[in-house]
PDB file of C-alpha atoms in Angstrom:
ATOM      1  CA  MET A   1     127.729 108.673 206.615  1.00  0.00           C
ATOM      2  CA  SER A   2     124.449 108.107 208.344  1.00  0.00           C
ATOM      3  CA  LEU A   3     123.828 106.165 211.507  1.00  0.00           C
ATOM      4  CA  ALA A   4     121.855 103.540 209.588  1.00  0.00           C
ATOM      5  CA  VAL A   5     124.862 102.648 207.446  1.00  0.00           C
ATOM      6  CA  VAL A   6     127.090 102.272 210.501  1.00  0.00           C
ATOM      7  CA  LEU A   7     124.557 100.115 212.341  1.00  0.00           C
ATOM      8  CA  LEU A   8     123.894  97.981 209.273  1.00  0.00           C
ATOM      9  CA  PHE A   9     127.628  97.382 208.918  1.00  0.00           C
ATOM     10  CA  VAL A  10     128.508  96.770 212.585  1.00  0.00           C
ATOM     11  CA  GLY A  11     125.407  94.703 213.401  1.00  0.00           C
ATOM     12  CA  PRO A  12     125.895  91.798 210.986  1.00  0.00           C
ATOM     13  CA  VAL A  13     129.636  91.703 211.711  1.00  0.00           C
ATOM     14  CA  ALA A  14     128.894  91.367 215.434  1.00  0.00           C
ATOM     15  CA  VAL A  15     126.267  88.702 214.737  1.00  0.00           C
ATOM     16  CA  VAL A  16     128.619  86.624 212.615  1.00  0.00           C
ATOM     17  CA  ALA A  17     131.607  86.974 214.961  1.00  0.00           C
ATOM     18  CA  GLY A  18     129.537  86.316 218.080  1.00  0.00           C
ATOM     19  CA  THR A  19     127.810  83.316 216.558  1.00  0.00           C
ATOM     20  CA  TRP A  20     131.146  81.930 215.326  1.00  0.00           C
ATOM     21  CA  VAL A  21     132.602  81.887 218.838  1.00  0.00           C
ATOM     22  CA  SER A  22     129.421  81.020 220.752  1.00  0.00           C
ATOM     23  CA  LEU A  23     128.829  77.932 218.594  1.00  0.00           C
ATOM     24  CA  ASN A  24     132.554  77.122 218.829  1.00  0.00           C
ATOM     25  CA  ILE A  25     132.898  76.787 215.073  1.00  0.00           C
ATOM     26  CA  ARG A  26     136.332  75.376 214.212  1.00  0.00           C
ATOM     27  CA  GLY A  27     137.287  75.562 217.894  1.00  0.00           C
ATOM     28  CA  ALA A  28     137.204  79.370 218.146  1.00  0.00           C
ATOM     29  CA  ALA A  29     136.277  79.474 221.845  1.00  0.00           C
ATOM     30  CA  ASP A  30     138.818  76.768 222.664  1.00  0.00           C
ATOM     31  CA  ALA A  31     141.526  78.748 220.878  1.00  0.00           C
ATOM     32  CA  LEU A  32     140.617  81.906 222.804  1.00  0.00           C
ATOM     33  CA  ALA A  33     140.848  80.019 226.105  1.00  0.00           C
ATOM     34  CA  ARG A  34     144.249  78.552 225.154  1.00  0.00           C
ATOM     35  CA  ARG A  35     145.501  81.973 224.089  1.00  0.00           C
ATOM     36  CA  SER A  36     144.360  83.486 227.387  1.00  0.00           C
ATOM     37  CA  ALA A  37     146.170  80.789 229.354  1.00  0.00           C
ATOM     38  CA  ALA A  38     149.345  81.249 227.295  1.00  0.00           C
ATOM     39  CA  ASN A  39     149.265  85.023 227.808  1.00  0.00           C
ATOM     40  CA  ALA A  40     148.771  84.582 231.565  1.00  0.00           C
ATOM     41  CA  GLU A  41     151.712  82.183 231.674  1.00  0.00           C
ATOM     42  CA  LEU A  42     153.928  84.590 229.698  1.00  0.00           C
ATOM     43  CA  ALA A  43     153.005  87.460 232.014  1.00  0.00           C
ATOM     44  CA  MET A  44     153.861  85.344 235.053  1.00  0.00           C
ATOM     45  CA  HIS A  45     157.217  84.371 233.544  1.00  0.00           C
ATOM     46  CA  ALA A  46     157.964  88.024 232.772  1.00  0.00           C
ATOM     47  CA  ARG A  47     157.385  88.839 236.455  1.00  0.00           C
ATOM     48  CA  GLY A  48     159.698  86.014 237.488  1.00  0.00           C
ATOM     49  CA  ASP A  49     156.944  83.778 238.897  1.00  0.00           C
ATOM     50  CA  LEU A  50     157.590  80.248 237.646  1.00  0.00           C
ATOM     51  CA  GLY A  51     154.562  78.623 239.273  1.00  0.00           C
ATOM     52  CA  PRO A  52     151.543  77.267 237.434  1.00  0.00           C
ATOM     53  CA  ALA A  53     149.454  79.810 235.574  1.00  0.00           C
ATOM     54  CA  GLN A  54     146.059  80.691 236.990  1.00  0.00           C
ATOM     55  CA  ARG A  55     143.078  80.048 234.778  1.00  0.00           C
ATOM     56  CA  VAL A  56     141.659  83.439 233.864  1.00  0.00           C
ATOM     57  CA  ALA A  57     138.784  82.620 231.538  1.00  0.00           C
ATOM     58  CA  SER A  58     137.283  79.339 230.394  1.00  0.00           C
ATOM     59  CA  THR A  59     135.713  78.282 227.127  1.00  0.00           C
ATOM     60  CA  THR A  60     132.258  78.655 228.686  1.00  0.00           C
ATOM     61  CA  PHE A  61     133.001  82.279 229.587  1.00  0.00           C
ATOM     62  CA  TYR A  62     134.056  83.104 226.022  1.00  0.00           C
ATOM     63  CA  ARG A  63     130.970  81.383 224.606  1.00  0.00           C
ATOM     64  CA  PHE A  64     128.712  83.352 226.960  1.00  0.00           C
ATOM     65  CA  VAL A  65     130.329  86.693 226.080  1.00  0.00           C
ATOM     66  CA  ALA A  66     130.114  85.852 222.376  1.00  0.00           C
ATOM     67  CA  SER A  67     126.409  85.059 222.653  1.00  0.00           C
ATOM     68  CA  VAL A  68     125.836  88.465 224.295  1.00  0.00           C
ATOM     69  CA  ILE A  69     127.785  90.133 221.471  1.00  0.00           C
ATOM     70  CA  SER A  70     125.695  88.244 218.915  1.00  0.00           C
ATOM     71  CA  LEU A  71     122.444  89.407 220.532  1.00  0.00           C
ATOM     72  CA  CYS A  72     123.712  93.005 220.584  1.00  0.00           C
ATOM     73  CA  GLY A  73     124.527  92.641 216.895  1.00  0.00           C
ATOM     74  CA  PHE A  74     120.903  91.707 216.241  1.00  0.00           C
ATOM     75  CA  VAL A  75     119.798  94.818 218.118  1.00  0.00           C
ATOM     76  CA  PHE A  76     122.181  96.986 216.070  1.00  0.00           C
ATOM     77  CA  THR A  77     120.931  95.445 212.824  1.00  0.00           C
ATOM     78  CA  LEU A  78     117.306  96.014 213.755  1.00  0.00           C
ATOM     79  CA  GLY A  79     118.146  99.575 214.818  1.00  0.00           C
ATOM     80  CA  GLY A  80     119.794 100.206 211.464  1.00  0.00           C
ATOM     81  CA  LEU A  81     116.787  98.828 209.625  1.00  0.00           C
ATOM     82  CA  LEU A  82     114.432 101.012 211.640  1.00  0.00           C
ATOM     83  CA  GLU A  83     116.659 104.033 211.021  1.00  0.00           C
ATOM     84  CA  THR A  84     116.303 103.598 207.259  1.00  0.00           C
ATOM     85  CA  LEU A  85     112.507 103.944 207.481  1.00  0.00           C
TER      86      LEU A  85
END
Protein backbone atom coordinates (compact mmCIF):
# COMPACT_ATOMS: atom_id res chain seq x y z
CA MET A 1 0.00 0.00 0.00
CA SER A 2 1.47 3.31 -0.98
CA LEU A 3 1.88 6.36 1.18
CA ALA A 4 -0.66 8.27 -0.91
CA VAL A 5 -3.41 5.79 -0.07
CA VAL A 6 -2.66 6.01 3.65
CA LEU A 7 -2.59 9.81 3.62
CA LEU A 8 -5.76 10.02 1.55
CA PHE A 9 -7.51 7.75 4.05
CA VAL A 10 -6.21 9.28 7.30
CA GLY A 11 -6.47 12.91 6.16
CA PRO A 12 -10.22 13.13 5.51
CA VAL A 13 -10.97 11.08 8.63
CA ALA A 14 -8.96 13.54 10.72
CA VAL A 15 -10.66 16.49 9.02
CA VAL A 16 -14.14 15.14 9.68
CA ALA A 17 -13.43 14.09 13.28
CA GLY A 18 -11.62 17.33 14.12
CA THR A 19 -14.31 19.48 12.55
CA TRP A 20 -17.04 17.51 14.35
CA VAL A 21 -15.55 18.26 17.76
CA SER A 22 -14.24 21.77 17.05
CA LEU A 23 -17.67 22.93 15.86
CA ASN A 24 -19.26 21.06 18.80
CA ILE A 25 -21.70 19.24 16.55
CA ARG A 26 -24.27 17.39 18.68
CA GLY A 27 -22.36 18.42 21.81
CA ALA A 28 -19.23 16.37 21.06
CA ALA A 29 -16.83 18.69 22.92
CA ASP A 30 -19.22 18.99 25.85
CA ALA A 31 -19.45 15.20 26.08
CA LEU A 32 -15.65 14.88 26.04
CA ALA A 33 -15.36 17.41 28.88
CA ARG A 34 -18.02 15.57 30.93
CA ARG A 35 -16.30 12.25 30.30
CA SER A 36 -12.97 13.69 31.42
CA ALA A 37 -14.50 15.01 34.62
CA ALA A 38 -16.21 11.68 35.33
CA ASN A 39 -12.95 9.77 34.77
CA ALA A 40 -11.07 12.15 37.09
CA GLU A 41 -13.74 11.67 39.75
CA LEU A 42 -13.59 7.87 39.40
CA ALA A 43 -9.80 7.91 39.69
CA MET A 44 -10.02 10.03 42.84
CA HIS A 45 -12.59 7.67 44.36
CA ALA A 46 -10.38 4.68 43.53
CA ARG A 47 -7.53 6.35 45.46
CA GLY A 48 -9.84 6.97 48.41
CA ASP A 49 -10.00 10.76 47.95
CA LEU A 50 -13.64 11.79 48.35
CA GLY A 51 -13.13 15.51 47.72
CA PRO A 52 -14.33 17.40 44.67
CA ALA A 53 -12.77 16.40 41.37
CA GLN A 54 -10.32 18.79 39.77
CA ARG A 55 -11.18 20.07 36.34
CA VAL A 56 -8.63 18.59 33.96
CA ALA A 57 -9.73 19.84 30.56
CA SER A 58 -12.49 22.19 29.47
CA THR A 59 -14.67 22.28 26.39
CA THR A 60 -12.51 25.08 24.97
CA PHE A 61 -9.40 22.91 25.28
CA TYR A 62 -11.04 20.03 23.40
CA ARG A 63 -12.27 22.38 20.67
CA PHE A 64 -8.78 23.84 20.26
CA VAL A 65 -7.12 20.41 20.03
CA ALA A 66 -9.77 19.27 17.55
CA SER A 67 -9.16 22.30 15.34
CA VAL A 68 -5.43 21.48 15.29
CA ILE A 69 -6.26 17.87 14.35
CA SER A 70 -8.54 19.13 11.57
CA LEU A 71 -5.80 21.36 10.15
CA CYS A 72 -3.33 18.45 10.26
CA GLY A 73 -5.89 16.36 8.39
CA PHE A 74 -5.93 18.98 5.64
CA VAL A 75 -2.14 18.79 5.44
CA PHE A 76 -2.28 14.98 5.22
CA THR A 77 -4.92 15.15 2.48
CA LEU A 78 -2.91 17.64 0.47
CA GLY A 79 0.22 15.52 0.97
CA GLY A 80 -1.62 12.47 -0.31
CA LEU A 81 -2.85 14.37 -3.35
CA LEU A 82 0.65 15.60 -4.10
CA GLU A 83 2.03 12.08 -3.66
CA THR A 84 -0.30 10.77 -6.37
CA LEU A 85 1.20 13.17 -8.94
